[in-house]
XYZ file of C-alpha atoms in Angstrom:
272
model
C 43.225 -121.130 92.352
C 40.706 -122.174 89.679
C 41.916 -122.047 86.085
C 39.819 -119.205 84.669
C 39.444 -118.368 80.969
C 40.735 -114.931 79.898
C 38.249 -112.175 80.640
C 38.183 -111.099 76.985
C 37.104 -114.639 76.076
C 34.262 -114.523 78.609
C 33.096 -111.162 77.282
C 33.189 -112.429 73.692
C 31.273 -115.588 74.615
C 28.407 -113.602 76.165
C 28.545 -110.804 73.596
C 29.138 -108.166 76.249
C 30.028 -104.565 75.513
C 30.382 -101.636 77.893
C 27.137 -99.699 78.230
C 27.510 -95.930 77.989
C 24.091 -95.485 79.597
C 25.276 -97.428 82.666
C 28.618 -95.603 82.832
C 30.570 -98.814 82.198
C 34.246 -99.078 81.249
C 35.839 -102.526 81.493
C 39.331 -103.263 82.836
C 41.168 -106.329 81.484
C 44.720 -105.921 82.852
C 44.951 -108.602 85.564
C 48.128 -107.141 87.075
C 46.495 -103.723 87.420
C 43.382 -105.309 88.925
C 45.522 -107.237 91.438
C 47.199 -103.954 92.446
C 43.806 -102.342 93.015
C 42.656 -105.304 95.123
C 45.804 -104.939 97.256
C 45.138 -101.295 98.230
C 42.804 -102.070 101.196
C 45.373 -104.477 102.680
C 44.915 -108.142 103.563
C 41.494 -109.300 102.316
C 41.819 -112.955 103.294
C 38.328 -114.054 104.443
C 37.245 -110.397 104.704
C 33.800 -109.250 103.549
C 33.988 -106.988 100.500
C 31.201 -105.099 98.737
C 31.686 -104.418 95.027
C 29.366 -102.159 93.047
C 29.025 -102.595 89.285
C 31.327 -105.587 88.738
C 30.378 -105.875 85.067
C 31.883 -109.076 83.657
C 33.937 -109.537 86.853
C 37.478 -108.309 86.193
C 38.004 -106.704 89.602
C 35.833 -109.403 91.184
C 38.392 -112.011 90.072
C 41.210 -110.045 91.702
C 39.275 -109.707 94.970
C 38.454 -113.425 95.024
C 42.091 -114.296 94.277
C 43.026 -112.121 97.269
C 40.835 -114.344 99.455
C 37.893 -111.987 99.943
C 34.271 -112.995 100.402
C 32.634 -110.765 97.800
C 29.095 -109.444 97.558
C 28.639 -107.828 94.148
C 25.682 -105.626 93.186
C 25.061 -105.504 89.430
C 22.044 -103.997 87.687
C 23.052 -105.016 84.135
C 21.442 -108.416 83.622
C 23.700 -109.050 80.595
C 26.625 -109.513 83.004
C 24.924 -112.017 85.319
C 25.891 -115.212 83.396
C 29.585 -114.236 83.447
C 29.372 -113.532 87.178
C 27.564 -116.854 87.724
C 30.552 -118.619 86.124
C 32.835 -116.844 88.569
C 30.588 -117.788 91.485
C 30.800 -121.450 90.430
C 34.601 -121.210 90.217
C 34.816 -119.842 93.792
C 32.175 -121.815 95.723
C 30.734 -119.893 98.662
C 32.936 -116.857 98.013
C 30.818 -114.734 95.645
C 27.249 -113.574 96.126
C 25.705 -111.602 93.260
C 22.725 -109.306 93.804
C 20.837 -108.114 90.748
C 19.683 -104.616 91.606
C 20.318 -100.896 91.845
C 23.000 -100.102 94.450
C 21.454 -96.657 95.000
C 18.228 -98.237 96.242
C 19.698 -100.891 98.554
C 20.787 -100.768 102.205
C 24.399 -101.921 102.005
C 24.843 -102.404 105.743
C 21.735 -104.589 105.895
C 22.961 -106.656 102.932
C 26.439 -107.192 104.379
C 25.478 -107.677 108.040
C 29.108 -107.392 109.232
C 32.044 -104.981 108.873
C 33.026 -104.778 105.215
C 35.393 -103.052 102.826
C 34.075 -101.434 99.652
C 36.222 -101.950 96.551
C 34.756 -100.837 93.240
C 35.401 -99.483 89.792
C 32.324 -97.325 90.197
C 30.074 -96.605 87.212
C 30.776 -92.960 86.396
C 27.112 -91.969 86.451
C 26.508 -92.964 90.117
C 29.987 -92.807 91.660
C 29.699 -89.470 93.468
C 26.146 -90.182 94.645
C 27.181 -93.510 96.202
C 30.233 -91.900 97.769
C 28.131 -89.272 99.527
C 25.751 -91.982 100.793
C 28.633 -93.911 102.388
C 30.092 -90.779 103.974
C 26.819 -89.248 105.154
C 24.525 -89.902 108.092
C 24.780 -89.453 111.848
C 25.821 -93.020 112.756
C 29.602 -93.170 113.073
C 31.834 -95.106 112.763
C 30.115 -96.783 109.807
C 29.921 -100.518 109.196
C 32.327 -100.144 106.252
C 36.000 -100.286 107.229
C 37.412 -98.668 104.073
C 36.405 -97.374 100.641
C 38.686 -98.104 97.686
C 37.008 -96.478 94.705
C 37.751 -95.618 91.093
C 36.680 -92.130 90.012
C 37.393 -89.764 87.181
C 40.700 -88.148 88.157
C 39.079 -84.716 88.478
C 36.582 -86.073 91.037
C 39.335 -87.917 92.922
C 41.332 -84.700 93.196
C 38.285 -82.918 94.602
C 37.939 -85.610 97.282
C 41.522 -85.224 98.545
C 41.824 -81.447 97.956
C 43.136 -79.087 100.620
C 41.706 -75.613 101.392
C 42.638 -72.744 99.115
C 42.472 -74.420 95.724
C 39.752 -74.558 93.099
C 39.292 -78.322 93.632
C 38.446 -77.837 97.334
C 34.732 -78.063 98.005
C 31.913 -80.081 99.564
C 33.391 -83.437 98.566
C 36.684 -82.655 100.317
C 34.946 -81.616 103.538
C 32.628 -84.635 103.420
C 35.546 -87.030 102.861
C 37.951 -85.524 105.385
C 36.063 -84.151 108.400
C 35.823 -87.579 110.046
C 37.821 -89.788 107.657
C 41.252 -89.895 106.051
C 41.279 -89.769 102.249
C 44.222 -90.345 99.967
C 44.798 -90.700 96.242
C 46.117 -94.254 96.020
C 46.747 -94.730 92.289
C 46.255 -93.034 88.927
C 44.904 -95.132 86.061
C 45.508 -94.163 82.450
C 42.467 -93.978 80.191
C 44.092 -96.522 77.836
C 43.681 -99.220 80.513
C 39.919 -99.297 79.901
C 37.747 -100.763 77.167
C 36.398 -98.559 75.729
C 38.856 -95.819 76.797
C 36.996 -92.982 78.552
C 37.700 -89.406 77.520
C 39.297 -88.622 80.887
C 41.958 -90.074 83.186
C 40.925 -92.011 86.282
C 42.261 -92.380 89.809
C 41.629 -94.546 92.849
C 40.984 -93.015 96.234
C 41.213 -94.860 99.538
C 39.192 -93.661 102.527
C 39.254 -94.943 106.095
C 36.847 -93.719 108.809
C 38.363 -91.762 111.690
C 37.182 -90.121 114.882
C 34.022 -88.047 114.568
C 34.352 -84.573 116.141
C 32.086 -84.212 119.146
C 28.952 -82.105 119.226
C 28.527 -81.895 115.455
C 25.547 -82.990 113.374
C 26.525 -84.402 109.977
C 23.270 -83.047 108.555
C 24.095 -79.539 109.790
C 27.602 -79.668 108.349
C 26.196 -80.827 105.003
C 23.728 -77.910 105.052
C 26.495 -75.374 105.793
C 28.856 -76.678 103.109
C 26.045 -76.949 100.545
C 25.217 -73.266 101.035
C 28.845 -72.104 101.209
C 30.055 -73.949 98.106
C 26.771 -73.584 96.232
C 27.753 -69.948 95.704
C 31.502 -70.361 96.068
C 32.349 -67.144 94.186
C 30.425 -65.058 96.698
C 31.596 -63.964 100.138
C 30.307 -66.093 102.993
C 28.200 -63.225 104.329
C 26.135 -63.676 101.171
C 26.280 -67.460 100.591
C 25.525 -68.391 104.235
C 22.565 -66.002 104.618
C 20.270 -68.939 103.811
C 21.497 -70.920 106.859
C 19.916 -69.516 110.043
C 22.560 -68.660 112.633
C 25.561 -69.349 110.390
C 26.788 -65.752 110.208
C 26.314 -65.371 113.963
C 28.378 -68.537 114.448
C 31.143 -67.087 112.270
C 31.130 -63.952 114.388
C 31.403 -66.014 117.594
C 34.416 -67.797 116.123
C 36.054 -64.590 114.960
C 35.856 -65.607 111.306
C 35.801 -62.870 108.684
C 32.497 -63.089 106.789
C 34.082 -61.516 103.691
C 36.045 -64.733 103.128
C 35.007 -67.227 100.461
C 34.177 -70.888 101.066
C 37.410 -72.327 99.622
C 39.485 -70.388 102.196
C 37.834 -72.015 105.225
C 39.559 -75.048 106.671
C 37.642 -78.216 107.436
C 38.065 -77.500 111.165
C 36.491 -74.058 110.672
C 33.488 -75.578 108.878
C 33.171 -78.123 111.684
C 33.301 -75.330 114.305
C 30.473 -73.444 112.572
C 28.395 -76.636 112.366
C 29.083 -77.409 116.026
C 27.601 -74.062 117.140
C 24.558 -74.598 114.895
C 24.163 -78.197 116.132
């Protein structure tokens, strides 16, 4: 292992500070970062995509775990610190200066890859829905290990019946397994965010047959877009949805949070 200077020293040398506009919060605790890097399992010589590495705290942990890391960073202030890390791990770190929302991650990686990231808060949910969307399944990514605000993480792993259950839960669980892997106290970050954080781990599973992902997304968007209303009202905007509910023997006076993921999938299958 190369002898790396403390991360705080690197940040001080380049005059870096977390950008609120970019949703940045830096992690310095190397033991915590090592624990995060261990969540996906053995990363020795595995391809890993990291979004928003900042000065490279989590990147160090991934490289120490033996991963081949591709990091996408749009903050050019962080590029010199990442270049140092790339020099310390020859051939193991590739840094792309760009906006992760505008790039094709599968094309960049070109092989099965794990995603491990302390996601910038302002794009975390949007990136998550990109990775979990689309008709092609299974995806090229083998797992997602992602830091979110704890409230968002709880929505991803929520079960039917609760207030946290919604579109994100259906999206994350209808053809994947999602679990809350670790909670992270706000004091672990610099600067400390106003909310607690948590790490979720998602692995792709079997896609139910005869279902269009686009159709399911349309049904859940309508159902949870007016979640306080009965489904006979909220699903009126989706042609055939109420007829599908009738075919399945589902009571249209129910509300979206009472429907199981399997029931949403069954409605989408009829519409598909």
